[in-house]
PDB file of C-alpha atoms and ligand atoms in Angstrom:
ATOM      1  CA  MET J1347      -4.167  23.904  -2.055  1.00 36.00           C
ATOM      2  CA  THR J1348      -0.727  22.504  -1.457  1.00 41.00           C
ATOM      3  CA  SER J1349      -0.259  19.470   0.681  1.00 42.00           C
ATOM      4  CA  THR J1350       2.479  18.600   3.112  1.00 43.00           C
ATOM      5  CA  ALA J1351       4.384  15.541   4.211  1.00 44.00           C
ATOM      6  CA  SER J1352       1.784  14.994   6.911  1.00 43.00           C
ATOM      7  CA  ASP J1353      -0.596  13.843   4.175  1.00 47.00           C
ATOM      8  CA  LEU J1354       0.998  10.479   4.605  1.00 54.00           C
ATOM      9  CA  ASP J1355      -0.617  10.136   7.999  1.00 56.00           C
ATOM     10  CA  GLY J1356      -4.075  10.253   6.479  1.00 73.00           C
ATOM     11  CA  ALA J1357      -5.755   7.623   4.365  1.00 85.00           C
ATOM     12  CA  PRO J1358      -4.044   7.126   1.006  1.00 88.00           C
ATOM     13  CA  ASP J1359      -5.788   8.582  -2.039  1.00 92.00           C
ATOM     14  CA  PRO J1360      -8.235   6.123  -3.607  1.00 95.00           C
ATOM     15  CA  VAL J1361      -7.749   4.905  -7.161  1.00 97.00           C
ATOM     16  CA  PRO J1362     -10.126   7.002  -9.306  1.00 98.00           C
ATOM     17  CA  PRO J1363     -12.824   4.955 -11.064  1.00 98.00           C
ATOM     18  CA  GLU J1364     -11.837   6.337 -14.475  1.00 98.00           C
ATOM     19  CA  LEU J1365      -8.390   4.760 -14.164  1.00 98.00           C
ATOM     20  CA  ASP J1366      -8.441   1.557 -16.237  1.00 98.00           C
ATOM     21  CA  LEU J1367      -6.480  -0.978 -14.206  1.00 98.00           C
ATOM     22  CA  SER J1368      -6.128  -3.223 -17.248  1.00 98.00           C
ATOM     23  CA  ARG J1369      -4.142  -0.558 -19.118  1.00 98.00           C
ATOM     24  CA  VAL J1370      -1.681   0.878 -16.660  1.00 98.00           C
ATOM     25  CA  PRO J1371       1.717   1.890 -18.049  1.00 98.00           C
ATOM     26  CA  VAL J1372       4.323  -0.809 -17.552  1.00 98.00           C
ATOM     27  CA  HIS J1373       7.105   1.662 -16.845  1.00 99.00           C
ATOM     28  CA  VAL J1374       6.758   5.167 -15.418  1.00 99.00           C
ATOM     29  CA  GLY J1375       9.682   7.580 -15.144  1.00 99.00           C
ATOM     30  CA  CYS J1376       9.624  10.555 -12.768  1.00 99.00           C
ATOM     31  CA  VAL J1377      11.798  13.649 -12.911  1.00 99.00           C
ATOM     32  CA  MET J1378      11.449  14.705  -9.301  1.00 98.00           C
ATOM     33  CA  ASP J1379      11.746  18.458  -9.757  1.00 98.00           C
ATOM     34  CA  GLY J1380      10.773  21.520  -7.742  1.00 98.00           C
ATOM     35  CA  ASN J1381      12.242  20.760  -4.328  1.00 98.00           C
ATOM     36  CA  GLY J1382      14.165  24.024  -4.186  1.00 98.00           C
ATOM     37  CA  ARG J1383      11.162  26.132  -5.166  1.00 98.00           C
ATOM     38  CA  TRP J1384       8.990  24.310  -2.635  1.00 98.00           C
ATOM     39  CA  ALA J1385      11.476  25.237   0.101  1.00 98.00           C
ATOM     40  CA  ASN J1386      11.960  28.815  -1.147  1.00 98.00           C
ATOM     41  CA  ALA J1387       8.223  29.397  -1.059  1.00 98.00           C
ATOM     42  CA  ARG J1388       8.326  28.544   2.640  1.00 98.00           C
ATOM     43  CA  GLY J1389      11.442  30.552   3.455  1.00 98.00           C
ATOM     44  CA  LEU J1390      13.349  27.316   4.044  1.00 98.00           C
ATOM     45  CA  PRO J1391      16.769  26.271   2.750  1.00 98.00           C
ATOM     46  CA  ARG J1392      16.664  24.279  -0.511  1.00 98.00           C
ATOM     47  CA  THR J1393      17.801  21.165   1.322  1.00 98.00           C
ATOM     48  CA  GLU J1394      14.528  21.140   3.287  1.00 98.00           C
ATOM     49  CA  GLY J1395      12.789  20.728  -0.037  1.00 98.00           C
ATOM     50  CA  HIS J1396      14.835  17.650  -0.832  1.00 98.00           C
ATOM     51  CA  ALA J1397      14.032  16.245   2.606  1.00 98.00           C
ATOM     52  CA  ALA J1398      10.309  16.856   2.024  1.00 98.00           C
ATOM     53  CA  GLY J1399      10.603  14.932  -1.242  1.00 98.00           C
ATOM     54  CA  GLU J1400      11.001  11.675   0.665  1.00 98.00           C
ATOM     55  CA  ALA J1401       7.321  11.487   1.612  1.00 97.00           C
ATOM     56  CA  ALA J1402       6.394  12.176  -1.998  1.00 98.00           C
ATOM     57  CA  LEU J1403       8.675   9.428  -3.252  1.00 98.00           C
ATOM     58  CA  LEU J1404       7.254   6.860  -0.859  1.00 97.00           C
ATOM     59  CA  ASP J1405       3.640   7.772  -1.563  1.00 97.00           C
ATOM     60  CA  VAL J1406       4.183   7.670  -5.326  1.00 98.00           C
ATOM     61  CA  VAL J1407       5.941   4.303  -5.126  1.00 98.00           C
ATOM     62  CA  ASN J1408       3.149   2.921  -2.941  1.00 98.00           C
ATOM     63  CA  GLY J1409       0.554   4.274  -5.358  1.00 98.00           C
ATOM     64  CA  ALA J1410       2.430   2.667  -8.240  1.00 98.00           C
ATOM     65  CA  LEU J1411       2.379  -0.646  -6.382  1.00 98.00           C
ATOM     66  CA  GLU J1412      -1.328  -0.209  -5.713  1.00 98.00           C
ATOM     67  CA  ILE J1413      -2.220   0.052  -9.406  1.00 98.00           C
ATOM     68  CA  GLY J1414       0.256  -2.564 -10.575  1.00 98.00           C
ATOM     69  CA  ILE J1415       2.984  -0.514 -12.238  1.00 98.00           C
ATOM     70  CA  LYS J1416       5.895  -2.909 -12.726  1.00 98.00           C
ATOM     71  CA  TRP J1417       8.748  -0.480 -13.312  1.00 99.00           C
ATOM     72  CA  ILE J1418       9.364   2.963 -11.872  1.00 98.00           C
ATOM     73  CA  THR J1419      12.459   5.072 -12.484  1.00 98.00           C
ATOM     74  CA  LEU J1420      13.125   8.112 -10.321  1.00 98.00           C
ATOM     75  CA  TYR J1421      15.591  10.821 -11.300  1.00 98.00           C
ATOM     76  CA  ALA J1422      17.405  11.622  -8.064  1.00 98.00           C
ATOM     77  CA  PHE J1423      20.699  13.187  -9.174  1.00 98.00           C
ATOM     78  CA  SER J1424      21.865  14.098 -12.642  1.00 98.00           C
ATOM     79  CA  THR J1425      25.384  14.178 -14.045  1.00 98.00           C
ATOM     80  CA  GLU J1426      24.851  17.953 -14.230  1.00 98.00           C
ATOM     81  CA  ASN J1427      23.774  18.345 -10.590  1.00 98.00           C
ATOM     82  CA  TRP J1428      27.459  18.371  -9.562  1.00 98.00           C
ATOM     83  CA  ARG J1429      27.344  22.011 -10.698  1.00 98.00           C
ATOM     84  CA  ARG J1430      25.326  22.899  -7.598  1.00 98.00           C
ATOM     85  CA  PRO J1431      26.872  24.406  -4.470  1.00 97.00           C
ATOM     86  CA  THR J1432      29.109  21.941  -2.606  1.00 97.00           C
ATOM     87  CA  ASP J1433      26.845  21.969   0.439  1.00 97.00           C
ATOM     88  CA  GLU J1434      23.793  21.020  -1.575  1.00 98.00           C
ATOM     89  CA  VAL J1435      25.683  18.254  -3.385  1.00 98.00           C
ATOM     90  CA  ARG J1436      26.935  16.932  -0.065  1.00 97.00           C
ATOM     91  CA  PHE J1437      23.425  17.037   1.361  1.00 98.00           C
ATOM     92  CA  LEU J1438      22.024  15.135  -1.624  1.00 97.00           C
ATOM     93  CA  MET J1439      24.671  12.423  -1.349  1.00 96.00           C
ATOM     94  CA  ASN J1440      24.005  11.926   2.363  1.00 95.00           C
ATOM     95  CA  PHE J1441      20.271  12.228   1.964  1.00 95.00           C
ATOM     96  CA  ASN J1442      20.037   9.550  -0.686  1.00 91.00           C
ATOM     97  CA  GLN J1443      22.173   7.288   1.450  1.00 90.00           C
ATOM     98  CA  SER J1444      20.098   7.821   4.591  1.00 94.00           C
ATOM     99  CA  LEU J1445      16.832   7.493   2.677  1.00 95.00           C
ATOM    100  CA  LEU J1446      17.941   4.054   1.540  1.00 91.00           C
ATOM    101  CA  MET J1447      18.832   3.062   5.082  1.00 92.00           C
ATOM    102  CA  ARG J1448      15.444   4.203   6.347  1.00 96.00           C
ATOM    103  CA  ARG J1449      13.304   2.776   3.587  1.00 97.00           C
ATOM    104  CA  ARG J1450      14.909  -0.261   2.098  1.00 97.00           C
ATOM    105  CA  ASP J1451      13.392  -2.767   4.526  1.00 98.00           C
ATOM    106  CA  GLU J1452       9.833  -1.597   3.906  1.00 97.00           C
ATOM    107  CA  LEU J1453      10.454  -1.514   0.158  1.00 98.00           C
ATOM    108  CA  ASN J1454      11.920  -4.991   0.381  1.00 98.00           C
ATOM    109  CA  GLU J1455       8.917  -6.281   2.334  1.00 98.00           C
ATOM    110  CA  LYS J1456       6.644  -4.911  -0.377  1.00 98.00           C
ATOM    111  CA  GLY J1457       8.493  -6.835  -3.055  1.00 98.00           C
ATOM    112  CA  VAL J1458      10.335  -3.913  -4.625  1.00 98.00           C
ATOM    113  CA  GLN J1459      13.631  -4.595  -6.367  1.00 98.00           C
ATOM    114  CA  ILE J1460      15.942  -1.585  -5.993  1.00 98.00           C
ATOM    115  CA  ARG J1461      18.359  -0.694  -8.772  1.00 98.00           C
ATOM    116  CA  PHE J1462      20.580   2.260  -9.583  1.00 98.00           C
ATOM    117  CA  ALA J1463      21.244   3.687 -12.990  1.00 98.00           C
ATOM    118  CA  GLY J1464      24.187   6.010 -13.394  1.00 98.00           C
ATOM    119  CA  ARG J1465      27.922   6.318 -13.236  1.00 98.00           C
ATOM    120  CA  ARG J1466      29.746   4.990 -10.218  1.00 96.00           C
ATOM    121  CA  ASP J1467      32.514   7.538 -10.520  1.00 91.00           C
ATOM    122  CA  TRP J1468      34.976   8.800  -7.918  1.00 95.00           C
ATOM    123  CA  ARG J1469      32.719  11.696  -6.974  1.00 96.00           C
ATOM    124  CA  VAL J1470      30.133   9.418  -5.388  1.00 96.00           C
ATOM    125  CA  PRO J1471      31.306   8.770  -1.817  1.00 96.00           C
ATOM    126  CA  ARG J1472      32.250   5.175  -1.118  1.00 95.00           C
ATOM    127  CA  ARG J1473      29.799   4.829   1.750  1.00 94.00           C
ATOM    128  CA  VAL J1474      26.982   5.827  -0.602  1.00 95.00           C
ATOM    129  CA  LEU J1475      28.079   3.169  -3.091  1.00 96.00           C
ATOM    130  CA  ARG J1476      28.139   0.669  -0.230  1.00 95.00           C
ATOM    131  CA  ARG J1477      24.548   1.475   0.747  1.00 95.00           C
ATOM    132  CA  MET J1478      23.516   1.197  -2.863  1.00 96.00           C
ATOM    133  CA  ASP J1479      25.127  -2.234  -3.148  1.00 97.00           C
ATOM    134  CA  GLU J1480      23.482  -3.375   0.086  1.00 97.00           C
ATOM    135  CA  SER J1481      20.060  -2.286  -1.164  1.00 97.00           C
ATOM    136  CA  ILE J1482      20.607  -4.042  -4.483  1.00 98.00           C
ATOM    137  CA  ALA J1483      21.693  -7.259  -2.753  1.00 98.00           C
ATOM    138  CA  LEU J1484      18.827  -7.135  -0.245  1.00 98.00           C
ATOM    139  CA  THR J1485      16.127  -6.764  -2.889  1.00 98.00           C
ATOM    140  CA  LYS J1486      17.569  -8.523  -5.914  1.00 98.00           C
ATOM    141  CA  ASN J1487      15.102 -11.418  -5.860  1.00 98.00           C
ATOM    142  CA  ASN J1488      12.005  -9.215  -5.629  1.00 98.00           C
ATOM    143  CA  SER J1489       9.768  -9.132  -8.657  1.00 98.00           C
ATOM    144  CA  ARG J1490       6.639  -7.155  -7.823  1.00 98.00           C
ATOM    145  CA  MET J1491       8.173  -3.928  -9.068  1.00 98.00           C
ATOM    146  CA  VAL J1492      11.597  -2.650 -10.117  1.00 98.00           C
ATOM    147  CA  MET J1493      12.400   0.770  -8.678  1.00 98.00           C
ATOM    148  CA  THR J1494      15.412   2.307 -10.367  1.00 98.00           C
ATOM    149  CA  MET J1495      17.032   5.343  -8.838  1.00 98.00           C
ATOM    150  CA  ALA J1496      18.722   7.373 -11.552  1.00 98.00           C
ATOM    151  CA  PHE J1497      21.643   8.623  -9.512  1.00 98.00           C
ATOM    152  CA  ASN J1498      24.629  10.402 -11.019  1.00 98.00           C
ATOM    153  CA  TYR J1499      22.695   9.571 -14.158  1.00 98.00           C
ATOM    154  CA  GLY J1500      22.833  11.281 -17.520  1.00 98.00           C
ATOM    155  CA  GLY J1501      21.164  10.049 -20.674  1.00 98.00           C
ATOM    156  CA  ARG J1502      24.109  11.161 -22.787  1.00 98.00           C
ATOM    157  CA  ALA J1503      26.572   9.488 -20.422  1.00 98.00           C
ATOM    158  CA  GLU J1504      24.552   6.267 -20.696  1.00 98.00           C
ATOM    159  CA  ILE J1505      24.785   6.341 -24.482  1.00 98.00           C
ATOM    160  CA  VAL J1506      28.511   7.167 -24.318  1.00 98.00           C
ATOM    161  CA  ASP J1507      29.023   4.223 -21.952  1.00 98.00           C
ATOM    162  CA  ALA J1508      27.133   1.915 -24.317  1.00 98.00           C
ATOM    163  CA  VAL J1509      29.232   3.027 -27.286  1.00 98.00           C
ATOM    164  CA  ARG J1510      32.428   2.574 -25.281  1.00 98.00           C
ATOM    165  CA  ALA J1511      31.379  -0.967 -24.397  1.00 98.00           C
ATOM    166  CA  LEU J1512      30.672  -1.748 -28.047  1.00 98.00           C
ATOM    167  CA  VAL J1513      34.043  -0.371 -29.136  1.00 98.00           C
ATOM    168  CA  ALA J1514      35.766  -2.337 -26.373  1.00 98.00           C
ATOM    169  CA  GLU J1515      34.132  -5.484 -27.724  1.00 97.00           C
ATOM    170  CA  GLY J1516      35.689  -4.718 -31.091  1.00 98.00           C
ATOM    171  CA  ILE J1517      32.330  -4.593 -32.835  1.00 97.00           C
ATOM    172  CA  ALA J1518      32.349  -4.212 -36.638  1.00 98.00           C
ATOM    173  CA  PRO J1519      30.748  -0.946 -37.839  1.00 97.00           C
ATOM    174  CA  ASP J1520      27.983  -2.738 -39.754  1.00 97.00           C
ATOM    175  CA  LYS J1521      27.020  -4.610 -36.569  1.00 97.00           C
ATOM    176  CA  VAL J1522      26.251  -1.357 -34.740  1.00 97.00           C
ATOM    177  CA  ASP J1523      22.490  -1.074 -34.722  1.00 98.00           C
ATOM    178  CA  GLU J1524      19.785  -0.126 -32.227  1.00 98.00           C
ATOM    179  CA  ARG J1525      19.717  -3.630 -30.770  1.00 98.00           C
ATOM    180  CA  ALA J1526      23.474  -3.549 -30.155  1.00 98.00           C
ATOM    181  CA  ILE J1527      23.255  -0.195 -28.392  1.00 98.00           C
ATOM    182  CA  ARG J1528      20.275  -1.272 -26.309  1.00 98.00           C
ATOM    183  CA  ARG J1529      22.153  -4.375 -25.192  1.00 98.00           C
ATOM    184  CA  HIS J1530      24.729  -2.101 -23.597  1.00 98.00           C
ATOM    185  CA  LEU J1531      22.440   0.353 -21.838  1.00 98.00           C
ATOM    186  CA  TYR J1532      22.583   0.222 -18.052  1.00 98.00           C
ATOM    187  CA  PHE J1533      19.609  -2.174 -17.861  1.00 98.00           C
ATOM    188  CA  PRO J1534      18.932  -3.986 -21.133  1.00 98.00           C
ATOM    189  CA  ASP J1535      15.962  -5.779 -19.525  1.00 98.00           C
ATOM    190  CA  MET J1536      14.232  -2.488 -18.638  1.00 98.00           C
ATOM    191  CA  PRO J1537      11.308  -1.696 -20.950  1.00 98.00           C
ATOM    192  CA  ASP J1538      11.177   1.856 -22.325  1.00 98.00           C
ATOM    193  CA  PRO J1539       9.055   4.162 -20.162  1.00 98.00           C
ATOM    194  CA  ASP J1540       5.474   4.447 -21.382  1.00 98.00           C
ATOM    195  CA  LEU J1541       4.989   7.583 -19.337  1.00 98.00           C
ATOM    196  CA  VAL J1542       7.371  10.207 -18.005  1.00 99.00           C
ATOM    197  CA  ILE J1543       6.150  12.700 -15.415  1.00 99.00           C
ATOM    198  CA  ARG J1544       8.192  15.803 -14.688  1.00 98.00           C
ATOM    199  CA  THR J1545       6.888  17.843 -11.788  1.00 98.00           C
ATOM    200  CA  SER J1546       7.227  21.581 -11.145  1.00 98.00           C
ATOM    201  CA  GLY J1547       5.961  22.808 -14.508  1.00 98.00           C
ATOM    202  CA  GLU J1548       9.346  22.662 -16.248  1.00 98.00           C
ATOM    203  CA  THR J1549       8.797  21.279 -19.722  1.00 98.00           C
ATOM    204  CA  ARG J1550      12.184  19.782 -20.462  1.00 98.00           C
ATOM    205  CA  ILE J1551      13.923  16.434 -20.149  1.00 98.00           C
ATOM    206  CA  SER J1552      17.234  17.517 -18.561  1.00 98.00           C
ATOM    207  CA  ASN J1553      19.142  14.459 -19.769  1.00 98.00           C
ATOM    208  CA  PHE J1554      16.756  11.815 -18.385  1.00 98.00           C
ATOM    209  CA  LEU J1555      16.687   8.436 -20.191  1.00 98.00           C
ATOM    210  CA  LEU J1556      17.350   9.967 -23.609  1.00 98.00           C
ATOM    211  CA  TRP J1557      17.503   6.722 -25.543  1.00 98.00           C
ATOM    212  CA  GLU J1558      14.592   5.112 -23.750  1.00 98.00           C
ATOM    213  CA  ILE J1559      12.046   7.951 -23.972  1.00 98.00           C
ATOM    214  CA  ALA J1560      11.943   8.075 -27.780  1.00 98.00           C
ATOM    215  CA  TYR J1561       8.217   7.250 -27.716  1.00 98.00           C
ATOM    216  CA  SER J1562       7.235   7.938 -24.120  1.00 98.00           C
ATOM    217  CA  GLU J1563       4.190  10.025 -23.307  1.00 98.00           C
ATOM    218  CA  LEU J1564       5.301  13.121 -21.394  1.00 98.00           C
ATOM    219  CA  ILE J1565       3.254  14.842 -18.700  1.00 98.00           C
ATOM    220  CA  PHE J1566       4.327  18.009 -16.914  1.00 98.00           C
ATOM    221  CA  PRO J1567       2.169  18.737 -13.858  1.00 98.00           C
ATOM    222  CA  ASP J1568       2.710  22.055 -12.050  1.00 98.00           C
ATOM    223  CA  THR J1569       2.900  20.233  -8.717  1.00 98.00           C
ATOM    224  CA  LEU J1570       6.242  20.649  -6.987  1.00 98.00           C
ATOM    225  CA  TRP J1571       7.798  17.280  -6.164  1.00 98.00           C
ATOM    226  CA  PRO J1572       7.419  17.549  -2.347  1.00 98.00           C
ATOM    227  CA  ASP J1573       3.659  18.040  -2.912  1.00 98.00           C
ATOM    228  CA  MET J1574       3.420  15.055  -5.242  1.00 98.00           C
ATOM    229  CA  ARG J1575       1.187  12.269  -4.000  1.00 98.00           C
ATOM    230  CA  ARG J1576      -0.224   9.112  -5.521  1.00 98.00           C
ATOM    231  CA  ARG J1577      -3.341  10.984  -6.648  1.00 98.00           C
ATOM    232  CA  HIS J1578      -1.149  13.020  -8.995  1.00 98.00           C
ATOM    233  CA  LEU J1579       0.303   9.784 -10.332  1.00 98.00           C
ATOM    234  CA  TYR J1580      -3.221   8.436 -10.852  1.00 98.00           C
ATOM    235  CA  GLN J1581      -4.235  11.648 -12.678  1.00 98.00           C
ATOM    236  CA  ALA J1582      -1.212  11.312 -14.940  1.00 98.00           C
ATOM    237  CA  VAL J1583      -2.082   7.677 -15.660  1.00 98.00           C
ATOM    238  CA  VAL J1584      -5.641   8.668 -16.548  1.00 98.00           C
ATOM    239  CA  GLU J1585      -4.281  11.310 -18.928  1.00 98.00           C
ATOM    240  CA  PHE J1586      -1.854   8.752 -20.353  1.00 98.00           C
ATOM    241  CA  GLN J1587      -4.768   6.415 -21.039  1.00 98.00           C
ATOM    242  CA  GLN J1588      -6.444   9.104 -23.136  1.00 98.00           C
ATOM    243  CA  ARG J1589      -3.448   9.538 -25.405  1.00 97.00           C
ATOM    244  CA  VAL J1590      -3.165   7.780 -28.745  1.00 95.00           C
ATOM    245  CA  ARG J1591       0.254   6.232 -29.194  1.00 96.00           C
ATOM    246  CA  ARG J1592       1.108   5.796 -32.846  1.00 95.00           C
ATOM    247  CA  PHE J1593       4.821   4.952 -32.791  1.00 95.00           C
ATOM    248  CA  GLY J1594       5.117   6.526 -36.213  1.00 95.00           C
ATOM    249  CA  ALA J1595       2.365   4.440 -37.751  1.00 96.00           C
ATOM    250  CA  VAL J1596      -1.171   5.424 -38.743  1.00 94.00           C
ATOM    251  CA  THR J1597      -4.206   4.597 -36.642  1.00 84.00           C
ATOM    252  CA  SER J1598      -7.597   4.112 -38.196  1.00 73.00           C
TER     253      SER J1598
HETATM  254  C1  IPE I 485      14.908  18.447  -7.844  1.00 57.75           C
HETATM  255  O1  IPE I 485      14.584  19.656  -7.250  1.00 57.75           O
HETATM  256  C2  IPE I 485      15.920  17.664  -7.041  1.00 57.75           C
HETATM  257  C3  IPE I 485      17.216  17.525  -7.685  1.00 57.75           C
HETATM  258  C4  IPE I 485      17.560  18.010  -8.836  1.00 57.75           C
HETATM  259  C5  IPE I 485      18.212  16.772  -6.953  1.00 57.75           C
HETATM  260  P1  IPE I 485      15.449  20.949  -7.503  1.00 57.75           P
HETATM  261  O2  IPE I 485      16.509  21.017  -6.464  1.00 57.75           O
HETATM  262  O3  IPE I 485      15.941  20.989  -8.902  1.00 57.75           O
HETATM  263  O4  IPE I 485      14.377  22.088  -7.257  1.00 57.75           O
HETATM  264  P2  IPE I 485      14.176  23.410  -8.082  1.00 57.75           P
HETATM  265  O5  IPE I 485      14.070  23.031  -9.526  1.00 57.75           O
HETATM  266  O6  IPE I 485      15.370  24.267  -7.820  1.00 57.75           O
HETATM  267  O7  IPE I 485      12.913  23.998  -7.549  1.00 57.75           O
HETATM  268  C1  IPE I 486      16.587  17.353 -13.261  1.00 57.75           C
HETATM  269  O1  IPE I 486      16.267  18.489 -12.550  1.00 57.75           O
HETATM  270  C2  IPE I 486      17.379  16.399 -12.402  1.00 57.75           C
HETATM  271  C3  IPE I 486      16.673  15.772 -11.299  1.00 57.75           C
HETATM  272  C4  IPE I 486      15.422  15.942 -10.981  1.00 57.75           C
HETATM  273  C5  IPE I 486      17.462  14.888 -10.492  1.00 57.75           C
HETATM  274  P1  IPE I 486      17.167  19.822 -12.576  1.00 57.75           P
HETATM  275  O2  IPE I 486      16.503  20.765 -11.676  1.00 57.75           O
HETATM  276  O3  IPE I 486      18.574  19.469 -12.282  1.00 57.75           O
HETATM  277  O4  IPE I 486      17.064  20.279 -14.107  1.00 57.75           O
HETATM  278  P2  IPE I 486      17.261  21.700 -14.759  1.00 57.75           P
HETATM  279  O5  IPE I 486      18.601  22.202 -14.313  1.00 57.75           O
HETATM  280  O6  IPE I 486      16.159  22.580 -14.297  1.00 57.75           O
HETATM  281  O7  IPE I 486      17.189  21.449 -16.224  1.00 57.75           O
HETATM  282 MG1   MG I 487      15.143  21.710 -10.624  1.00 57.75          MG
END
């Protein structure tokens, strides 16, 4: 059965006993996909699906806090999403801005540090950039969890930006190595995601954290993002804990 935003009014899903709290992923990335299909299935405009994604986002972040995940990165708008109809793009810009206004105080009180990964180019309205900066400033000293919104984010753009920064520094070719590139990613202190969850059954990456996901475990639940709740996060973590990560080596 599908759930709705009103789920949030009930008791939050309990942590399943099979989830090992001593081995939770440090960093979880989420590609929040399926909002449009969720709305279509209900005869609603696509934008209603984005709006319904807010409850999912909050519940997942609260679930992540509950089990002690230290880093969460949420893909909110890709460098390719500008290709969508103007009205939808405009809605997404305003929605992300208003979501921040509504939620930043409660996130702040819970000890969440808010960050944004992506390009601050001319297409992002100034008022949205202002809200982003306010949220960053408000929460910058929090350390319980870092929540990064990937907004106007593209993995290729991030690598291009890193290379540009290296070239601007005048780096010698033999000094270009993985460490040098990593130093110039948007957040050099961010650990690579251990787990990436993409909702809606699509099994692709769509330009999310390309450099950082080299060895991430990938999970693709069929759940559409607006239906996503912390129990789905917990299920994904349980599945993650059953995987064997070899990083190219051999395990006995
Ligand atoms: C994800 O949902 C939200 C954004 C990309 C901003 P979609 O809008 O991509 O929903 P579908 O994939 O069309 O169902
Ligand atoms: C990826 O979803 C981007 C976000 C969730 C923000 P898309 O819906 O844009 O990806 P494609 O177009 O299906 O690959
Ligand atoms: Mg999509």
